[in-house]
Short mmCIF file of C-alpha atoms in Angstrom, two decimals:
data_model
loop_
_atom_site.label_atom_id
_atom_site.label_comp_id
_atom_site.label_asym_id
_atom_site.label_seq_id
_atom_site.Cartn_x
_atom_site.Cartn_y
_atom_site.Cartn_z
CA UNK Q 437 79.42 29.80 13.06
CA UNK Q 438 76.85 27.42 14.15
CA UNK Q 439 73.78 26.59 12.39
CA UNK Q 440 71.03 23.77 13.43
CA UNK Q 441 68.69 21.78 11.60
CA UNK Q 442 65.87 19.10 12.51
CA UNK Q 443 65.91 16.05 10.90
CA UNK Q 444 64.34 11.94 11.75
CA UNK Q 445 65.88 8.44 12.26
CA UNK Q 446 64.12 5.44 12.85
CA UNK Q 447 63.82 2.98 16.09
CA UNK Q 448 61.90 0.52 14.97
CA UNK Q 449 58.73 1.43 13.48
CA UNK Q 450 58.69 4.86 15.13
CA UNK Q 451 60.71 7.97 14.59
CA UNK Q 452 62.69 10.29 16.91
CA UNK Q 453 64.07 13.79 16.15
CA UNK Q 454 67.98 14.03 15.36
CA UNK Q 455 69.15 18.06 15.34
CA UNK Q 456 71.93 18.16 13.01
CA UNK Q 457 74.26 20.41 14.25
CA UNK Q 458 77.01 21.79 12.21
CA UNK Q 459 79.85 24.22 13.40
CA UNK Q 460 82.40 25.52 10.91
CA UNK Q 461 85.38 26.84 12.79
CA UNK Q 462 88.61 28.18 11.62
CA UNK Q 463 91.80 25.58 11.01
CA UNK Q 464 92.74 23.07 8.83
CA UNK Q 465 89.85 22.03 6.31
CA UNK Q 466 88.34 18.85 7.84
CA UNK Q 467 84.93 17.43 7.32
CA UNK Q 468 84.36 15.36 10.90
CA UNK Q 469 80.30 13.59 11.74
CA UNK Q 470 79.85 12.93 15.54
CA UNK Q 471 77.14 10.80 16.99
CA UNK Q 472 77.32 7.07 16.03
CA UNK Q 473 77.28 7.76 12.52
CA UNK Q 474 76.96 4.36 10.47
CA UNK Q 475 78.09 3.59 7.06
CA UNK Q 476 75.65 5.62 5.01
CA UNK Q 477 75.99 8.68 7.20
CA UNK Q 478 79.87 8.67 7.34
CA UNK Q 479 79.98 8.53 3.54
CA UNK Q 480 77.55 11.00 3.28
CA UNK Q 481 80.44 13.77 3.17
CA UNK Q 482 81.30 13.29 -0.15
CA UNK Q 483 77.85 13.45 -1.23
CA UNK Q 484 77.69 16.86 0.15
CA UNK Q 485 80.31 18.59 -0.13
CA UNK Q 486 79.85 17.84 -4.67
CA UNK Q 487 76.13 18.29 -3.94
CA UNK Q 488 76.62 21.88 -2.67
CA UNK Q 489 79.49 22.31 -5.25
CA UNK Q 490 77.27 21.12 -8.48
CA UNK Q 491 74.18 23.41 -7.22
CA UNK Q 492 75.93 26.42 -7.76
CA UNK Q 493 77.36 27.22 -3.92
CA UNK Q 494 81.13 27.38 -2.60
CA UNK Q 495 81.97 24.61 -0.18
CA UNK Q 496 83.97 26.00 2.79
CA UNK Q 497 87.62 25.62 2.95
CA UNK Q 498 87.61 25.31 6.53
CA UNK Q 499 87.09 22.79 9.96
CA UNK Q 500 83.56 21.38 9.96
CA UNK Q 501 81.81 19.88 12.65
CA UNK Q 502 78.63 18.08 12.54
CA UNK Q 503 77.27 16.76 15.30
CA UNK Q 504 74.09 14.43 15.16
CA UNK Q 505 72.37 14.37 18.96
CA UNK Q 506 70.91 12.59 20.76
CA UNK Q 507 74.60 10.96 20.18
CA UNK Q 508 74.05 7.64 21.59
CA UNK Q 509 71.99 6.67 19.09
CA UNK Q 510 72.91 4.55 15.99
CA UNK Q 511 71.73 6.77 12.59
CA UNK Q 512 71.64 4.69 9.66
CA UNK Q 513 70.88 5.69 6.21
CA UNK Q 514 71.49 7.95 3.40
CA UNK Q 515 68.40 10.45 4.66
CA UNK Q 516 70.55 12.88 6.56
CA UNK Q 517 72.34 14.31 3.12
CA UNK Q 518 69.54 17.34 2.76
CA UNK Q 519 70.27 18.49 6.21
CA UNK Q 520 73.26 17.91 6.35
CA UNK Q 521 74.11 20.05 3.28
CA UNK Q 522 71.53 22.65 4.72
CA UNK Q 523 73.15 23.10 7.80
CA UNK Q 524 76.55 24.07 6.28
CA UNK Q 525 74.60 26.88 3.93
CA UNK Q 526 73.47 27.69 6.96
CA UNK Q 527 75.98 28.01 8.57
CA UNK Q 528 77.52 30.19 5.93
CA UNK Q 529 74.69 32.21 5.97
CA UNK Q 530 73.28 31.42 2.65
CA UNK Q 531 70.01 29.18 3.92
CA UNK Q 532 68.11 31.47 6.14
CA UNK Q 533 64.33 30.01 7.03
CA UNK Q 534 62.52 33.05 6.13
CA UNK Q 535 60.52 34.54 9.39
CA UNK Q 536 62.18 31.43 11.67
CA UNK Q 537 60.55 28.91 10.55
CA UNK Q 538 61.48 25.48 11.27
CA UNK Q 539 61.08 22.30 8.95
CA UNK Q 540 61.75 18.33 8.88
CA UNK Q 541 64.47 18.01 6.30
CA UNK Q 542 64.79 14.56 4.48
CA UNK Q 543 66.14 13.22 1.61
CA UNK Q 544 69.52 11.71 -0.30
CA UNK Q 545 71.93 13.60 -2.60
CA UNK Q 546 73.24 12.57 -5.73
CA UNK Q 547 76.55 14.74 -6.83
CA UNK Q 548 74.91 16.53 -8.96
CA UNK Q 549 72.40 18.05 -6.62
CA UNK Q 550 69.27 16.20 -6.86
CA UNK Q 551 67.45 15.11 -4.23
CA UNK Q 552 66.75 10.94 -4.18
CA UNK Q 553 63.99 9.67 -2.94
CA UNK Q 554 64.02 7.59 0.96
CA UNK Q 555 62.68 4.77 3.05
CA UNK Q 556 60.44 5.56 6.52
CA UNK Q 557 59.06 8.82 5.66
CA UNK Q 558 56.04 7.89 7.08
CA UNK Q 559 57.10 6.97 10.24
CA UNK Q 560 58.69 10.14 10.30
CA UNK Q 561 55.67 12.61 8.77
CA UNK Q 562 53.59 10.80 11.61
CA UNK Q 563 55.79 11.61 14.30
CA UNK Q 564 56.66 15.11 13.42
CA UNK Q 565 53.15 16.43 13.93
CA UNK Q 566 54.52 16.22 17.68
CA UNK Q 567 57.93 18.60 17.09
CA UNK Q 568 56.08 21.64 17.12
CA UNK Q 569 57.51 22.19 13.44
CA UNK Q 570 56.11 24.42 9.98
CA UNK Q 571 56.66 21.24 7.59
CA UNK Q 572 58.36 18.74 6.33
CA UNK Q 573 60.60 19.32 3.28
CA UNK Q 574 61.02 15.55 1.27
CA UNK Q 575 62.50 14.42 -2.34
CA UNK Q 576 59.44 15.20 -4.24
CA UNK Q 577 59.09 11.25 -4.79
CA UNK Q 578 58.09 10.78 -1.23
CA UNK Q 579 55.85 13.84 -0.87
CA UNK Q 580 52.89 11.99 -1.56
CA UNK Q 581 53.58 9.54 1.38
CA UNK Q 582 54.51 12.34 3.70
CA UNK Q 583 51.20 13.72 3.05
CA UNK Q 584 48.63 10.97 4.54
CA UNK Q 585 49.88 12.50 7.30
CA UNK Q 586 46.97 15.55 8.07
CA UNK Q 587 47.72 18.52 9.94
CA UNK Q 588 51.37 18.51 8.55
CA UNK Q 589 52.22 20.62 5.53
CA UNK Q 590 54.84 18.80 3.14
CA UNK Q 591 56.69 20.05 0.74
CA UNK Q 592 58.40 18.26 -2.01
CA UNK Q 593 61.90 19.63 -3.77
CA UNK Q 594 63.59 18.03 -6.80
CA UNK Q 595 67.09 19.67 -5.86
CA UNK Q 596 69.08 21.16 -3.12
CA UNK Q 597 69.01 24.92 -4.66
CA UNK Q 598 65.08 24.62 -4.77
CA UNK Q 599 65.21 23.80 -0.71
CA UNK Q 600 67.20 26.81 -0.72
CA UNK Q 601 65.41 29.13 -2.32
CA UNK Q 602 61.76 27.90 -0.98
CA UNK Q 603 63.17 28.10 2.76
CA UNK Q 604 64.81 32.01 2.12
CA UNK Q 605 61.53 32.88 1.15
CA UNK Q 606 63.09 33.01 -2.94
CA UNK Q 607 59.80 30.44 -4.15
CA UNK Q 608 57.02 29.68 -3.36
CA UNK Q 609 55.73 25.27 -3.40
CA UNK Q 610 52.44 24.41 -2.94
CA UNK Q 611 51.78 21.75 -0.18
CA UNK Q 612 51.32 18.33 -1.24
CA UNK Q 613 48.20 16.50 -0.62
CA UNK Q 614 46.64 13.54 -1.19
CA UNK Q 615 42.98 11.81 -1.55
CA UNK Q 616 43.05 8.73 1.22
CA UNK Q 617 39.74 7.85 -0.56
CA UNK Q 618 41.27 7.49 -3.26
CA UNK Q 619 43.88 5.79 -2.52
CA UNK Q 620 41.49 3.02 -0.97
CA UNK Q 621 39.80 2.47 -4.39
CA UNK Q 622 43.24 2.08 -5.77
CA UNK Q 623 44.15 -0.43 -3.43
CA UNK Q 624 40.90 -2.76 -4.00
CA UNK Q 625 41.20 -2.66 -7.92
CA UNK Q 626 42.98 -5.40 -9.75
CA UNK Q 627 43.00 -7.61 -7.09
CA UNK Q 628 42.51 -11.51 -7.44
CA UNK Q 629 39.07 -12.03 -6.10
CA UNK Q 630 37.39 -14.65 -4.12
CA UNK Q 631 34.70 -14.27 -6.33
CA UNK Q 632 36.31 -16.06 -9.43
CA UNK Q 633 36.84 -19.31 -7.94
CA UNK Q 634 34.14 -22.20 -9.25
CA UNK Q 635 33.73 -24.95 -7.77
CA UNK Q 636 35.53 -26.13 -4.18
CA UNK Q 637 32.50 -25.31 -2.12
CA UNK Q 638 34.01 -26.94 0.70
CA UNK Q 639 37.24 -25.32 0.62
CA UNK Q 640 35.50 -21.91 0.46
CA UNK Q 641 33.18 -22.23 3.23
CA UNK Q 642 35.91 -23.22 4.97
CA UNK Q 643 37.70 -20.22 4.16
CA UNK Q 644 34.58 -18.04 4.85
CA UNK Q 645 34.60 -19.29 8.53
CA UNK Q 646 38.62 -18.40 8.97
CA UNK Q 647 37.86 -15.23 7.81
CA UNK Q 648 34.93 -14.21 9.47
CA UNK Q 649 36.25 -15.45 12.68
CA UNK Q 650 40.39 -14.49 12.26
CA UNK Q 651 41.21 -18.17 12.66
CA UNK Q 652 44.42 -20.04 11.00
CA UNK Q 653 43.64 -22.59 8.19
CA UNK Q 654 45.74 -25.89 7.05
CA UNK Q 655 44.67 -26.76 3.88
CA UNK Q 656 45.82 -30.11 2.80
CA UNK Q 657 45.37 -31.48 -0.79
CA UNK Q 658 47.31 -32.91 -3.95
CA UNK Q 659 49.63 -30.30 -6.25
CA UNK Q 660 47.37 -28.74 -8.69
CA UNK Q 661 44.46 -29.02 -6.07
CA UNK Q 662 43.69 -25.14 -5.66
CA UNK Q 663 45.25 -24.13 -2.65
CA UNK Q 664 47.76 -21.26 -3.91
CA UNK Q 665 45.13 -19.97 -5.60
CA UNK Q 666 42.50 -20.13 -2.84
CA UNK Q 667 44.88 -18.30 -0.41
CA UNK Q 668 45.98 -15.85 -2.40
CA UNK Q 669 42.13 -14.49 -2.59
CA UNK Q 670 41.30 -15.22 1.09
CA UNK Q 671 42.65 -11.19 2.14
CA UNK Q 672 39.49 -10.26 -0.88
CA UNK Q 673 37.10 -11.68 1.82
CA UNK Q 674 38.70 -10.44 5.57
CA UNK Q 675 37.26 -6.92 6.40
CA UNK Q 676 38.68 -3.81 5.01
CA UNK Q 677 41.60 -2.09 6.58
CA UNK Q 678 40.60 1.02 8.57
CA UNK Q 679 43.00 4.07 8.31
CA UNK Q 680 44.73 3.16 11.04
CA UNK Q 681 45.17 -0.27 10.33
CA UNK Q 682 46.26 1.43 6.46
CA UNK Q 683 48.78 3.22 8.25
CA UNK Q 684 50.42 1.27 10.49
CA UNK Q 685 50.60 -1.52 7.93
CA UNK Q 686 52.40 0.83 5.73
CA UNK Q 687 54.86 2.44 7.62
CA UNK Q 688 56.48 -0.95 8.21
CA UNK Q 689 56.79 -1.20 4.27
CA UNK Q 690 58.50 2.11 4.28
CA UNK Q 691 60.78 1.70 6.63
CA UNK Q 692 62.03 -1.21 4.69
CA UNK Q 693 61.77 1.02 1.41
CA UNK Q 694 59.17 -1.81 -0.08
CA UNK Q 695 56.36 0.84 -0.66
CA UNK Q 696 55.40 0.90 -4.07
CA UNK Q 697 56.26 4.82 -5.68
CA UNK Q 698 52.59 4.62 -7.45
CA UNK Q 699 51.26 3.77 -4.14
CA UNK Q 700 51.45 6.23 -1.01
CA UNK Q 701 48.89 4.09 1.31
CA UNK Q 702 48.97 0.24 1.71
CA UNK Q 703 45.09 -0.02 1.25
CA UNK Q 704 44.30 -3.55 1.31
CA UNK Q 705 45.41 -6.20 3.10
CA UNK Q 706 49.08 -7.66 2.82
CA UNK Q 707 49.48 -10.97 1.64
CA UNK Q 708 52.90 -12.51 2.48
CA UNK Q 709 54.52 -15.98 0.79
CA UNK Q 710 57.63 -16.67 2.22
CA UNK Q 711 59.56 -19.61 0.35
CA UNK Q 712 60.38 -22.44 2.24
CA UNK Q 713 64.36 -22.11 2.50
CA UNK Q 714 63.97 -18.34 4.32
CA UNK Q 715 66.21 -18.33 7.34
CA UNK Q 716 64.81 -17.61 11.02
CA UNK Q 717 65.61 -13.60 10.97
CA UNK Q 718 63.58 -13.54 7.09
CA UNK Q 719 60.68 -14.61 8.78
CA UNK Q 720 60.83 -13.08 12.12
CA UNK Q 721 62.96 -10.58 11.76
CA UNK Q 722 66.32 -9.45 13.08
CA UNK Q 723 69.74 -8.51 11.63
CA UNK Q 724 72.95 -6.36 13.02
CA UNK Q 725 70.41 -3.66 12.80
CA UNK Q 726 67.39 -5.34 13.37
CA UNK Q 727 64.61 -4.89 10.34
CA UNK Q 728 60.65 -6.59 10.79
CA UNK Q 729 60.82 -10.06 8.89
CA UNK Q 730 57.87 -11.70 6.88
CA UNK Q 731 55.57 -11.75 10.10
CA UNK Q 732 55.39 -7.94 10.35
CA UNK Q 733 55.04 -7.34 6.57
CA UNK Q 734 51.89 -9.48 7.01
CA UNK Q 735 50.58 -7.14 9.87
CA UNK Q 736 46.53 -6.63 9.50
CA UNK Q 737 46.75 -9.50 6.93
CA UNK Q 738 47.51 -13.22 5.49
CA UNK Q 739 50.94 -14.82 6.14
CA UNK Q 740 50.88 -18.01 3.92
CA UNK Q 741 52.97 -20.85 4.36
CA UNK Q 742 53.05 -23.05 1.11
CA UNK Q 743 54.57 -26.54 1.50
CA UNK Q 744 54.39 -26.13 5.50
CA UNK Q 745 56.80 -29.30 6.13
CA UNK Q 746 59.34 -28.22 4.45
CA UNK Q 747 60.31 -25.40 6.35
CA UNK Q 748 62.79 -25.36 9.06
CA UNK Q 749 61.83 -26.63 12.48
CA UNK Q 750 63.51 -23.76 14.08
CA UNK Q 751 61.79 -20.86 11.89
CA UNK Q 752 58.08 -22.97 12.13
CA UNK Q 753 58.98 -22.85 16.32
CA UNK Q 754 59.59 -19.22 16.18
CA UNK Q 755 56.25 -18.50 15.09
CA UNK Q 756 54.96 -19.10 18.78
CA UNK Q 757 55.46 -15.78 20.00
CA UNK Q 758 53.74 -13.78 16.89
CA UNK Q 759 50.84 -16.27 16.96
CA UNK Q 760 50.16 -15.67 20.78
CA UNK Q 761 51.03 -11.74 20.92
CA UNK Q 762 50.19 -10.43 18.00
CA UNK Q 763 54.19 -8.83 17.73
CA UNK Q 764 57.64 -9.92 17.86
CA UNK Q 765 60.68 -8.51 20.19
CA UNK Q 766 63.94 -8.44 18.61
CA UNK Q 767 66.34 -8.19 21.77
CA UNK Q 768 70.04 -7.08 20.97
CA UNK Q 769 73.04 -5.91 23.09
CA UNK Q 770 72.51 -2.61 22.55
CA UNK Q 771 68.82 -2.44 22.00
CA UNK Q 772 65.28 -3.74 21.91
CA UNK Q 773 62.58 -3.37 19.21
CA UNK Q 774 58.95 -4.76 18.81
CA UNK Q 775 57.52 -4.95 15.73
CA UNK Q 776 53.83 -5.64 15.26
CA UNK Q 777 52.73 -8.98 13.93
CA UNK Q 778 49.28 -9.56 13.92
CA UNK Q 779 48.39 -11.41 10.96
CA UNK Q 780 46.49 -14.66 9.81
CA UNK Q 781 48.22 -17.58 8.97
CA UNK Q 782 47.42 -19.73 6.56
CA UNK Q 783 49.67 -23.26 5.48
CA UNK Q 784 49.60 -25.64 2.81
CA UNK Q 785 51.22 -29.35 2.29
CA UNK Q 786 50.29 -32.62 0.05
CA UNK Q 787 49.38 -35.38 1.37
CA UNK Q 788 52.19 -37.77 2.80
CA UNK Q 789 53.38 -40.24 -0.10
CA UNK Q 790 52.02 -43.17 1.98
CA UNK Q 791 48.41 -41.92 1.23
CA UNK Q 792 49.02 -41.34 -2.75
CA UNK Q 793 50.72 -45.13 -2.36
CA UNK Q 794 47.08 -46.26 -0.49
CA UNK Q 795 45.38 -44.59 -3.25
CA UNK Q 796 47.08 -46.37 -6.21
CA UNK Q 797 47.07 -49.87 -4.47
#
């Protein structure tokens, strides 16, 4: 029998639908994943198969097939586990979406049953308002993430038999939701503020023109001088992030799983500090599969570069292309991804030894 479920991967910062399809067949008992499974995914079998044994169902003793389309596509990731597992009850006839509904599975199983929480649920949640589905069904961890997302009902399960029961119709779960508003406040509390600094009026005005007009700063003065601490309060000043900017900021800390679990928005603006001994692909980004570097994490905000000579000449040179664009392009073999990098840089260095030498003399 052959039952199909709709899950997401990631390209990128976006999301794209992958149907999971899963065929169990008479013969020899196999477990077999088709289409470009990586690591994560081709492991995920064991997961399953004591996931659905530990939550109380009976794991077929027969050939199955799972098929993850579109198959040319890399999946990465331990996020196909939940549908996965609810494609073979379905298949079996035991997970039947009461009155055809469809739903966005997501999530990782432990052995026991439990559903773990995932990175780039946003992503997903934002694309899925396009799949024509009845809601997303996430760990209960990531519900509140899901659910910046309007117009999209999301559900949040602790275990597989809950997903069971709540798509038979068996229980009822209430739809997550969120304030955004408050989320906002959230974000601007604690913060270090401009406002504490005394003293260093010329520093700050200088800072007050950068940020008013989005220019880059080089601040150049002795150790113990200020300028960590200066920097580190310039995002208090820049505008505040708009929703969009909110969102787009934080998808590309989901999809790296760097979202805080108190936090479901990125609210206020990103500030990113980089030591100097991070390689080329830290900064820019990159990899075997390619993941946004420093530059995109400090989209919509400050990227500060603290003793600015003694970084790499190669990484400092690759910072052209985000300085001029506003994004990077990662260009592989079998693929191409852009990541947005619009952000503000800011750099610090002391003053060459020849001048402290002049001083002394």
């Amino acid at each position: 029998m052959i039952a199909k479920v709709l899950s997401g991967a990631l390209l990128g910062i976006d999301a794209y639908p992958v149907e999971v399809e899963v065929d169990i067949a008479l013969g020899l008992p196999q477990f077999a994943t088709v289409g470009l499974p990586e690591g994560a995914v081709k492991e995920s079998k064991d997961r399953v198969k004591s996931a659905i044994k530990n939550s109380g169902y009976e794991f077929p003793t027969r050939r199955i097939t799972i098929n993850l389309a579109p198959a040319d596509i890399r999946k990465d990731g331990a996020a196909l586990d939940l549908p996965m597992a609810m494609g073979i009850l379905g298949a079996m006839g035991i997970a039947r979406p009461k009155d055809g509904r469809r739903f966005v599975f997501m999530g990782e199983l432990s052995l026991d049953g439990r559903v773990k929480p995932v990175r780039g649920v946003l992503p997903i949640a934002v694309a899925a308002r396009a799949w024509n589905v009845d809601g997303l069904i996430l760990p209960e961890e990531n519900a509140p993430e899901g659910a910046i997302v309007d117009n999209l009902p999301v559900y949040g399960v602790r275990d597989l038999g809950e997903a069971v029961s709540f798509v038979n119709g068996e229980r009822e779960l209430e739809p997550c939701r969120v304030d955004v508003a408050d989320l906002f406040r959230q974000g601007s509390a604690g913060e270090e503020d401009f406002s504490e600094v005394r003293g260093q009026e010329h520093v700050k005005r200088a800072l007050e023109v950068s940020a008013a007009g989005g220019h880059n700063l080089l601040m150049s003065g002795p150790p113990g001088s200020g300028k960590t601490m200066l920097a580190r309060r310039l995002p208090t000043i820049l505008p505040p992030l708009s929703f969009e900017e909110a969102l787009e900021t934080t998808k590309i800390h989901s999809i790296l799983g760097l979202l805080p679990r108190q936090r479901a928005l990125i609210s206020s603006r990103p500030f990113r500090s980089p030591h100097h001994t991070i390689s080329d692909a830290g900064l820019i980004g990159g990899g075997t599969n390619p993941r946004p570097g420093e530059v995109s994490l400090s989209h919509n905000g400050v990227l500060f570069l603290d003793e600015l000579p003694e970084f790499k000449k190669n990484v400092l040179e690759m910072l052209r292309q985000p300085l001029e664009d506003g994004q990077v392009t990662i260009a592989r073999a079998a693929l191409s991804l852009t990541y947005p990098a619009s952000f503000m840089m800011v750099a610090a260095l002391n003053p060459w030894s020849c001048v402290h030498l002049y001083q002394v003399v």
